[in-house]
Coordinates of C-alpha atoms and ligand atoms in Angstrom, one line a residue:
M657 CA 20.0 39.9 -18.3
K658 CA 16.2 40.2 -18.2
H659 CA 14.7 39.0 -15.0
S660 CA 12.8 35.7 -15.2
Y661 CA 10.5 33.9 -12.7
R662 CA 12.0 30.6 -13.8
P663 CA 13.1 28.5 -10.8
K664 CA 16.8 27.4 -10.4
Y665 CA 16.4 24.0 -8.8
H666 CA 12.8 23.0 -9.5
A667 CA 11.8 21.4 -12.8
S668 CA 9.9 23.7 -15.1
V669 CA 8.7 23.5 -18.7
P670 CA 11.3 25.0 -21.1
A671 CA 8.6 26.6 -23.3
G672 CA 4.9 26.3 -23.6
W673 CA 2.6 24.7 -21.1
C674 CA 2.9 21.7 -18.7
N675 CA 0.6 20.2 -16.1
D676 CA 0.5 16.7 -14.5
P677 CA 3.7 14.7 -14.1
N678 CA 3.2 11.4 -16.0
G679 CA 5.0 8.1 -16.2
T680 CA 7.3 8.9 -13.3
V681 CA 9.7 5.9 -13.3
W682 CA 13.3 4.9 -12.7
Y683 CA 14.4 3.1 -15.8
Q684 CA 17.8 2.1 -17.0
G685 CA 19.8 4.2 -14.5
K686 CA 17.8 7.4 -14.8
A687 CA 14.7 9.0 -13.4
H688 CA 12.1 9.7 -16.1
L689 CA 9.6 12.5 -15.6
F690 CA 7.1 12.7 -18.5
F691 CA 4.6 15.4 -18.3
Q692 CA 1.4 16.8 -19.8
H693 CA 2.7 19.3 -22.3
Y694 CA 1.5 21.8 -24.9
P695 CA 4.7 23.0 -26.7
Y696 CA 3.2 25.8 -28.8
K697 CA 1.7 28.2 -26.3
A698 CA 1.9 28.8 -22.6
Q699 CA -1.6 27.5 -22.1
W700 CA -3.4 24.2 -22.1
G701 CA -3.9 22.7 -25.6
T702 CA -4.1 19.3 -27.2
M703 CA -1.9 17.3 -24.9
H704 CA 1.6 15.9 -25.8
W705 CA 3.9 14.1 -23.4
G706 CA 7.0 16.1 -22.7
H707 CA 10.0 14.2 -21.3
F708 CA 12.7 15.0 -18.7
V709 CA 15.4 12.7 -17.4
S710 CA 17.7 13.0 -14.4
E711 CA 20.4 11.0 -12.7
D712 CA 20.0 12.8 -9.3
L713 CA 16.4 14.0 -9.4
I714 CA 17.4 17.7 -9.2
R715 CA 19.1 18.5 -12.5
W716 CA 16.6 17.6 -15.3
R717 CA 17.5 17.3 -19.0
T718 CA 14.8 17.8 -21.6
L719 CA 14.4 15.0 -24.2
P720 CA 12.3 15.2 -27.3
V721 CA 8.5 15.0 -26.9
A722 CA 7.6 11.4 -26.2
L723 CA 4.0 11.3 -27.4
R724 CA 2.3 13.5 -30.0
P725 CA -1.5 13.6 -30.5
E726 CA -1.4 12.5 -34.1
E727 CA -3.9 9.7 -34.2
D728 CA -7.6 10.1 -34.8
Y729 CA -8.5 8.7 -31.4
E730 CA -6.4 11.5 -29.8
R731 CA -8.1 14.4 -31.5
I732 CA -9.0 17.5 -29.6
C733 CA -7.7 16.8 -26.0
G734 CA -4.7 14.6 -27.0
C735 CA -2.6 12.3 -25.0
C736 CA -3.7 12.9 -21.5
S737 CA -2.3 11.6 -18.3
G738 CA -1.1 8.0 -17.6
S739 CA 1.9 6.1 -16.3
A740 CA 4.9 4.0 -17.2
I741 CA 6.2 0.5 -16.3
E742 CA 9.1 -1.6 -17.3
K743 CA 8.3 -5.1 -18.8
D744 CA 10.7 -7.4 -20.6
G745 CA 13.3 -4.6 -20.5
K746 CA 11.0 -2.3 -22.5
L747 CA 9.3 0.9 -21.2
W748 CA 5.5 0.8 -21.6
L749 CA 3.2 3.8 -21.3
L750 CA -0.6 3.5 -20.6
Y751 CA -2.3 6.9 -21.2
T752 CA -5.7 8.3 -21.8
A753 CA -6.7 9.4 -25.3
A754 CA -9.3 12.0 -24.6
Q755 CA -11.9 13.7 -26.6
P756 CA -14.4 16.1 -25.0
T757 CA -17.0 13.3 -24.4
L758 CA -15.0 10.1 -24.7
Q759 CA -11.9 8.9 -22.7
R760 CA -10.2 5.6 -23.7
Q761 CA -6.8 4.0 -22.8
C762 CA -3.9 3.6 -25.1
L763 CA -0.6 1.8 -25.0
A764 CA 2.8 2.8 -26.3
V765 CA 6.2 1.1 -26.0
S766 CA 9.8 2.1 -26.3
E767 CA 12.6 -0.2 -27.3
D768 CA 15.4 2.4 -27.3
G769 CA 15.8 3.2 -23.6
G770 CA 12.7 5.4 -23.4
L771 CA 13.6 7.9 -26.1
T772 CA 11.0 7.2 -28.7
F773 CA 7.6 5.4 -28.4
R774 CA 5.5 3.3 -30.8
K775 CA 1.8 3.4 -30.3
D776 CA 0.0 0.1 -30.2
P777 CA -1.8 -0.7 -33.5
A778 CA -4.8 -1.9 -31.4
N779 CA -5.2 1.5 -29.8
P780 CA -7.4 2.5 -28.1
I781 CA -6.9 -0.8 -26.3
L782 CA -9.5 -0.2 -23.6
T783 CA -12.8 1.5 -23.3
A784 CA -15.3 1.9 -20.5
E785 CA -17.8 -0.4 -22.3
M786 CA -15.2 -3.2 -22.3
L787 CA -15.0 -3.0 -18.5
S788 CA -18.4 -2.4 -16.8
D789 CA -21.5 -0.4 -17.4
E790 CA -20.9 1.3 -14.0
V791 CA -17.9 3.2 -15.5
S792 CA -18.8 6.3 -17.4
P793 CA -17.2 6.5 -20.9
L794 CA -17.1 10.3 -20.4
D795 CA -14.8 10.2 -17.5
F796 CA -12.3 7.3 -17.4
R797 CA -8.8 8.5 -17.2
D798 CA -5.2 8.7 -15.8
P799 CA -4.4 4.9 -15.4
R800 CA -1.6 4.3 -13.0
L801 CA 0.2 1.0 -13.6
F802 CA 1.8 -1.2 -11.0
E803 CA 2.8 -4.8 -10.7
K804 CA 2.0 -7.2 -7.8
D805 CA 2.9 -10.9 -7.6
G806 CA 3.3 -11.2 -11.4
T807 CA 0.1 -9.5 -12.3
Y808 CA -0.2 -6.0 -13.8
Y809 CA -2.8 -3.6 -12.3
F810 CA -3.9 -0.1 -12.8
V811 CA -6.0 2.3 -10.7
A812 CA -7.8 5.1 -12.7
G813 CA -10.2 7.9 -12.0
I814 CA -13.8 7.6 -13.2
R815 CA -17.4 8.6 -12.8
L816 CA -19.3 5.8 -11.2
L817 CA -22.8 5.4 -12.8
A818 CA -25.9 4.3 -10.9
P819 CA -28.1 2.1 -13.2
A820 CA -30.5 5.0 -13.9
E821 CA -27.7 7.1 -15.2
R822 CA -26.2 4.6 -17.6
E823 CA -28.3 5.4 -20.7
R824 CA -27.8 9.1 -20.3
A825 CA -24.0 8.8 -20.1
A826 CA -23.9 6.5 -23.1
A827 CA -26.0 9.0 -25.1
L828 CA -23.7 11.9 -24.0
S829 CA -20.6 10.0 -24.9
H830 CA -21.7 9.8 -28.6
M831 CA -22.6 13.5 -28.8
D832 CA -20.2 15.7 -30.7
L833 CA -20.0 18.1 -27.8
G834 CA -17.6 21.0 -28.4
L835 CA -15.5 19.2 -31.0
G836 CA -13.2 21.6 -32.8
E837 CA -13.0 23.8 -29.8
Q838 CA -9.9 24.0 -27.6
R839 CA -10.5 23.9 -23.9
S840 CA -9.9 27.3 -22.5
P841 CA -6.7 27.7 -20.6
S842 CA -8.4 28.5 -17.3
A843 CA -11.3 26.1 -17.6
G844 CA -9.9 23.8 -14.9
S845 CA -8.8 20.3 -15.5
L846 CA -10.2 18.0 -18.1
S847 CA -14.0 17.4 -18.2
G848 CA -15.6 15.9 -15.2
G849 CA -15.7 19.0 -13.1
D850 CA -19.0 19.9 -14.5
E851 CA -22.3 19.0 -12.7
E852 CA -24.2 17.9 -15.9
N853 CA -22.1 14.7 -16.2
P854 CA -23.9 11.8 -14.7
G855 CA -22.4 9.9 -11.8
F856 CA -20.0 10.7 -9.0
G857 CA -16.2 10.5 -8.8
N858 CA -14.7 7.2 -7.8
L859 CA -11.7 5.0 -8.7
I860 CA -11.4 1.6 -10.3
L861 CA -8.9 -1.3 -10.3
C862 CA -8.2 -3.4 -13.4
R863 CA -5.8 -6.3 -13.9
S864 CA -3.9 -7.9 -16.8
R865 CA -1.3 -10.5 -17.5
D866 CA 0.2 -8.7 -20.5
L867 CA -0.7 -5.0 -20.3
K868 CA -2.9 -5.5 -23.4
R869 CA -6.0 -7.3 -22.3
W870 CA -7.6 -5.9 -19.2
E871 CA -10.2 -7.2 -16.8
Y872 CA -12.4 -5.2 -14.5
V873 CA -11.9 -5.8 -10.8
G874 CA -14.2 -3.2 -9.3
H875 CA -14.5 0.3 -7.9
L876 CA -12.5 1.4 -4.9
L877 CA -14.6 3.6 -2.7
E878 CA -17.7 2.5 -0.9
P879 CA -19.4 4.4 2.0
Q880 CA -17.4 3.7 5.2
P881 CA -17.0 5.4 8.5
E882 CA -13.6 7.1 7.8
L883 CA -14.9 9.0 4.7
P884 CA -17.3 11.9 5.0
P885 CA -20.2 11.8 2.5
E886 CA -18.6 14.5 0.3
F887 CA -16.2 11.9 -0.9
Y888 CA -19.0 9.9 -2.6
A889 CA -20.8 12.9 -4.0
L890 CA -17.9 14.3 -5.8
H891 CA -18.8 16.4 -8.9
G892 CA -15.6 15.5 -10.6
V893 CA -13.0 12.8 -10.9
Y894 CA -10.4 11.5 -8.6
E895 CA -7.7 12.4 -11.1
C896 CA -4.2 11.0 -11.4
P897 CA -4.3 8.3 -8.8
D898 CA -1.4 6.2 -7.6
Y899 CA -1.0 3.2 -5.4
F900 CA 2.0 1.7 -3.6
E901 CA 3.1 -0.1 -0.5
L902 CA 5.5 1.7 2.0
D903 CA 6.7 0.9 5.5
G904 CA 4.1 -1.8 5.9
Y905 CA 1.2 0.5 4.8
E906 CA -0.8 0.6 1.6
V907 CA -1.1 4.1 0.2
L908 CA -3.6 5.4 -2.4
L909 CA -3.0 8.9 -3.8
S910 CA -5.5 10.9 -5.8
S911 CA -6.4 14.4 -6.9
P912 CA -10.2 14.9 -6.5
Q913 CA -11.7 17.8 -8.5
N914 CA -14.0 20.1 -6.6
L915 CA -13.8 18.5 -3.2
P916 CA -15.5 21.1 -0.9
Q917 CA -13.6 22.8 1.8
M918 CA -14.1 21.1 5.2
G919 CA -12.8 23.2 8.1
R920 CA -9.2 23.9 7.3
D921 CA -8.9 21.0 4.9
Y922 CA -9.1 21.3 1.1
Q923 CA -8.8 25.1 0.8
N924 CA -8.0 24.8 -2.9
L925 CA -10.6 24.1 -5.6
H926 CA -8.9 20.8 -6.4
S927 CA -7.1 18.7 -3.8
G928 CA -4.2 16.3 -3.4
L929 CA -5.1 13.3 -1.0
Y930 CA -3.4 10.3 0.5
M931 CA -5.4 7.5 1.9
L932 CA -3.9 4.8 4.0
G933 CA -5.8 1.5 4.2
K934 CA -6.2 -1.8 2.5
L935 CA -6.9 -2.7 -1.1
D936 CA -8.8 -5.9 -1.7
F937 CA -7.4 -7.3 -5.0
E938 CA -10.4 -9.5 -5.5
S939 CA -13.2 -7.0 -5.2
G940 CA -11.3 -3.8 -5.8
R941 CA -12.6 -2.2 -2.6
F942 CA -10.3 0.1 -0.6
R943 CA -10.8 0.2 3.1
V944 CA -9.8 3.6 4.3
D945 CA -8.1 4.0 7.6
T946 CA -6.8 7.5 7.3
V947 CA -7.3 10.4 4.8
G948 CA -4.8 13.2 4.7
E949 CA -4.1 16.2 2.5
L950 CA -0.7 16.0 0.8
D951 CA 0.0 19.7 0.8
R952 CA -1.6 22.5 2.7
G953 CA -0.3 25.3 0.4
A954 CA -1.9 26.8 -2.6
D955 CA -0.1 25.2 -5.6
F956 CA 0.1 21.5 -5.7
Y957 CA -1.8 18.9 -7.8
A958 CA -1.6 15.6 -9.6
A959 CA 1.1 14.0 -7.5
Q960 CA 2.8 10.8 -8.8
T961 CA 5.5 8.7 -7.4
M962 CA 8.5 6.6 -8.6
K963 CA 10.4 3.9 -6.8
L964 CA 14.2 4.3 -6.8
P965 CA 16.6 1.3 -7.0
D966 CA 17.4 1.8 -3.3
G967 CA 13.7 1.3 -2.4
R968 CA 12.9 5.0 -1.7
I969 CA 9.5 6.2 -3.0
V970 CA 9.7 9.7 -4.3
L971 CA 6.7 12.0 -5.0
L972 CA 6.6 14.8 -7.5
A973 CA 3.6 17.0 -8.2
W974 CA 2.6 19.8 -10.5
K975 CA 3.5 22.9 -8.5
E976 CA 0.5 24.9 -9.8
M977 CA -3.3 24.8 -9.5
W978 CA -6.0 24.8 -12.2
D979 CA -8.2 27.9 -12.6
R980 CA -5.6 30.3 -11.6
S981 CA -3.7 33.1 -13.2
Y982 CA -0.2 32.1 -14.4
P983 CA 2.1 35.2 -14.4
T984 CA 4.9 33.3 -16.3
Q985 CA 2.7 33.1 -19.4
A986 CA 4.2 36.6 -20.2
E987 CA 7.6 34.8 -20.5
G988 CA 6.2 32.2 -22.9
W989 CA 6.1 29.3 -20.4
A990 CA 3.8 28.0 -17.6
G991 CA 4.3 25.1 -15.3
T992 CA 6.7 23.9 -12.6
Y993 CA 7.1 20.8 -10.4
T994 CA 7.6 20.4 -6.7
L995 CA 10.9 19.2 -5.3
P996 CA 11.0 15.4 -5.4
R997 CA 10.0 14.3 -2.0
E998 CA 11.0 11.1 -0.2
L999 CA 8.0 9.5 1.5
R1000 CA 7.7 7.5 4.7
V1001 CA 4.8 6.4 6.7
A1002 CA 5.0 6.6 10.5
D1003 CA 2.2 6.6 13.2
G1004 CA -0.4 6.3 10.5
R1005 CA 0.7 9.4 8.7
L1006 CA 2.5 10.2 5.5
L1007 CA 5.8 12.1 5.9
Q1008 CA 7.5 14.0 3.1
R1009 CA 11.1 15.2 2.9
P1010 CA 13.0 16.8 0.0
V1011 CA 15.2 14.1 -1.6
R1012 CA 18.6 14.0 0.1
E1013 CA 20.3 14.6 -3.3
L1014 CA 19.5 18.3 -2.9
E1015 CA 22.1 18.5 -0.2
A1016 CA 24.9 18.3 -2.8
Y1017 CA 23.7 21.7 -4.2
R1018 CA 24.2 23.6 -0.9
S1019 CA 26.8 26.3 -0.6
A1020 CA 27.5 29.4 1.5
P1021 CA 26.2 28.1 4.9
V1022 CA 25.3 30.5 7.6
T1023 CA 24.4 29.2 11.1
L1024 CA 23.1 30.8 14.2
D1025 CA 22.3 28.8 17.3
R1026 CA 19.8 31.2 19.0
L1027 CA 18.0 34.3 18.1
R1028 CA 15.5 36.0 20.4
V1029 CA 13.2 38.4 18.6
D1030 CA 10.8 40.9 20.0
G1031 CA 9.7 42.8 16.9
E1032 CA 11.8 42.2 13.9
A1033 CA 15.4 41.1 13.2
A1034 CA 17.6 40.1 10.3
V1035 CA 20.6 37.7 10.5
E1036 CA 23.8 38.6 8.6
G1037 CA 24.2 36.4 5.6
V1038 CA 20.6 35.2 5.6
S1039 CA 19.0 36.7 2.5
G1040 CA 18.2 35.7 -1.0
S1041 CA 15.6 34.0 -3.1
V1042 CA 17.3 30.7 -4.1
L1043 CA 18.0 29.0 -0.8
E1044 CA 17.2 26.6 2.0
L1045 CA 16.5 27.9 5.5
R1046 CA 15.9 25.7 8.5
C1047 CA 15.1 26.7 12.1
R1048 CA 13.2 25.8 15.1
L1049 CA 10.6 28.3 16.3
R1050 CA 9.2 28.8 19.8
P1051 CA 6.6 31.5 19.6
G1052 CA 6.6 31.9 23.4
A1053 CA 4.3 34.7 24.4
A1054 CA 4.0 36.2 20.9
A1055 CA 0.6 36.2 19.3
R1056 CA 2.3 35.8 15.9
A1057 CA 5.9 34.8 15.2
G1058 CA 7.6 33.7 12.0
L1059 CA 9.4 34.9 8.9
K1060 CA 9.0 37.5 6.3
L1061 CA 10.5 36.3 3.0
F1062 CA 11.1 37.8 -0.4
C1063 CA 11.1 41.2 1.3
G1064 CA 11.7 44.5 -0.6
Q1065 CA 10.4 48.0 -0.6
Q1066 CA 6.9 47.0 -1.4
H1067 CA 6.7 43.3 -1.0
E1068 CA 6.8 40.5 1.6
T1069 CA 5.6 37.0 2.0
L1070 CA 4.6 36.0 5.4
L1071 CA 5.0 32.6 7.1
Y1072 CA 4.0 32.7 10.8
V1073 CA 2.4 30.8 13.7
D1074 CA -0.9 32.2 14.8
R1075 CA -1.0 31.2 18.4
A1076 CA -4.7 31.7 19.0
A1077 CA -5.7 29.7 16.0
G1078 CA -2.9 27.1 16.4
E1079 CA -2.0 27.5 12.7
L1080 CA 0.9 28.0 10.5
V1081 CA -0.2 30.7 8.0
L1082 CA 1.3 31.3 4.6
D1083 CA 0.2 34.7 3.3
R1084 CA 1.2 35.9 -0.2
S1085 CA -1.2 38.9 -0.3
H1086 CA 1.7 41.3 -0.6
S1087 CA 4.2 39.0 -2.3
G1088 CA 4.2 40.7 -5.7
V1089 CA 2.1 40.2 -8.9
P1090 CA -1.4 39.7 -7.6
L1091 CA -2.8 36.2 -8.3
K1092 CA -6.3 35.2 -9.3
G1093 CA -8.2 32.0 -8.8
R1094 CA -11.7 30.7 -8.3
E1095 CA -11.4 30.1 -4.6
K1096 CA -12.7 32.6 -2.1
D1097 CA -9.1 33.3 -1.1
V1098 CA -6.1 32.4 -3.2
Q1099 CA -3.6 34.4 -1.1
I1100 CA -3.7 32.8 2.3
R1101 CA -3.4 29.1 3.3
R1102 CA -3.6 27.8 6.9
C1103 CA -2.2 24.6 8.3
A1104 CA -3.3 23.3 11.7
L1105 CA -0.4 22.6 14.0
E1106 CA -0.2 19.8 16.5
H1107 CA 2.4 21.6 18.6
P1108 CA 2.2 25.4 18.0
E1109 CA 4.4 26.0 21.0
E1110 CA 7.4 24.6 19.1
L1111 CA 7.9 23.7 15.5
E1112 CA 10.7 22.7 13.1
L1113 CA 10.6 24.5 9.8
E1114 CA 12.5 23.7 6.5
L1115 CA 12.0 26.3 3.8
F1116 CA 12.9 26.1 0.2
L1117 CA 12.9 29.4 -1.7
D1118 CA 13.3 29.3 -5.5
V1119 CA 12.8 32.7 -7.2
S1120 CA 9.0 32.4 -7.5
S1121 CA 8.0 29.7 -5.0
L1122 CA 8.2 28.6 -1.5
E1123 CA 8.0 25.0 -0.1
V1124 CA 7.7 24.6 3.6
F1125 CA 8.2 21.3 5.4
V1126 CA 6.9 21.3 9.0
D1127 CA 8.1 19.0 11.8
G1128 CA 10.0 16.6 9.6
G1129 CA 7.5 16.7 6.8
R1130 CA 4.4 15.9 8.8
S1131 CA 2.8 18.8 6.9
V1132 CA 3.9 20.6 3.8
M1133 CA 2.9 24.0 2.3
T1134 CA 3.7 25.0 -1.2
A1135 CA 3.0 28.2 -2.9
N1136 CA 4.1 30.2 -5.9
L1137 CA 4.6 34.0 -5.6
F1138 CA 6.0 36.6 -8.0
P1139 CA 8.1 39.2 -6.2
D1140 CA 10.5 41.7 -7.8
P1141 CA 14.1 40.5 -8.4
E1142 CA 15.4 42.8 -5.7
D1143 CA 13.0 41.4 -3.0
L1144 CA 15.7 39.4 -1.3
G1145 CA 15.3 40.3 2.4
I1146 CA 14.5 37.8 5.1
H1147 CA 13.3 38.9 8.5
F1148 CA 12.5 37.0 11.7
F1149 CA 9.5 38.6 13.5
S1150 CA 7.2 38.4 16.4
E1151 CA 4.1 40.4 17.4
G1152 CA 2.7 40.7 20.9
G1153 CA 5.6 39.2 22.7
A1154 CA 9.1 37.7 22.2
A1155 CA 9.8 34.6 20.2
E1156 CA 12.8 32.4 20.0
F1157 CA 14.4 30.9 16.9
T1158 CA 17.1 28.2 17.3
E1159 CA 19.3 26.1 15.1
I1160 CA 19.1 28.5 12.2
R1161 CA 20.8 27.1 9.1
K1162 CA 20.8 28.8 5.7
Y1163 CA 22.3 27.4 2.5
D1164 CA 22.3 28.8 -1.0
L1165 CA 21.1 26.3 -3.5
M1166 CA 21.7 26.0 -7.2
A1167 CA 21.2 23.2 -9.6
Ligands
LIG1244 C1 -5.4 16.6 -14.3 C2 -5.9 16.3 -15.7 C3 -6.0 14.8 -15.9 C4 -5.9 14.8 -17.4 C5 -4.9 15.9 -17.7 C6 -5.2 16.6 -19.0 O1 -4.8 17.7 -14.1 O2 -7.1 17.0 -15.9 O3 -7.2 14.2 -15.4 O4 -5.5 13.5 -17.9 O5 -5.0 16.8 -16.7 O6 -4.1 17.5 -19.3

């Protein structure tokens, strides 16, 4: 059989293109994962909503396309991101109908268990003008629904307009900019990343009794001590937000475009954030207590969550990044999703762990209690490219210590502790097919470690990607890589001294 980069236990688009997860919801006994989808080519095009369902969050079945861009108001950019909610037993979707210079919200409903959707005759049901003149009609997208105390709310990404900018934004929104043109596949996410658009990125809160008539509450972010000024001067949109309560905390997720790198934070062109704090449901303001990066790797965007019947909140993200090369395009598809991750908040910090359902897919365990390495070593039975590998690592006197993964004659992917820098480094410079992107460096990602003298690692290899959970999910690093099929070697290594690996556990994984 011809080799494919398709993952074995991560969701991936069957054919064509996918980006953001949409409408992630547990409904009528199943997890639904809708997604931004272009079925006809492995590149971004007028957006449809694809649809997966799963009973266990690991094995996903593809259902027919849920939304097609067939209405006039969906011309050009299509049915862009949004969310789902159950009301009166039906499944409702609120999504953005986007045109190059106009973004409006639309409603669709399913009365057959989430299989087919009817678009509301009053679509688009909501425009920026109906809310407030501080919301730019050019950038108003990705509404995330939730319910609290009998009221429906959504948070959405916008450009916030100062009074002087309002006329210009209104004029631009009526211009026929670029109509008839498809957005180029590598142009980055939807408009808003460009500097000509008036206003700066922010988020809004709206409320409704019936999902149809919406009232503006206000914008979320105001200058405050916990947020550096870059967060208010964002040349882009806080795309794909989400809001939920967990472990006594309020959590706001978002994906800001073009957030500049600050130290070791935000090394990708576009980022994935969580903010812990407090949302004022009367003013819409969000007081930020903590800001953290959801993933310190290279390929992670547009995270969304769903609440399971047992109360767990599970996060899924697009396991890719805009403005990159996508080697799987040569196979006629592009786009994968992260493992579903259970969330918890502890000590003012968001923790992520792969869902426990994945344990049912383990086989062929190999265990070793202790391995001292001075140089390089392999462990019998520990090799492959579709597996879970766990260990504790004490770098000891070594300057660098860690793992070489997906090793072959010419390739290796490095994951190691750099003692002097106090970092965990993921280096895909020699992984296989070279990758391109707009960042200064798309090959190496660095994650600051609180305790570089000892760390716990949980690695998930899946043909063409690596997800690394550090210290019980206090940090996560995710990256795609494209080795040869025979690059199956795994080596434990140290440089400049001996290191110790303990509690090594390997399991093969297959969905
Ligand atoms: C984020 C995004 C969303 C938009 C969608 C379009 O990746 O740009 O803001 O709704 O993708 O596909």
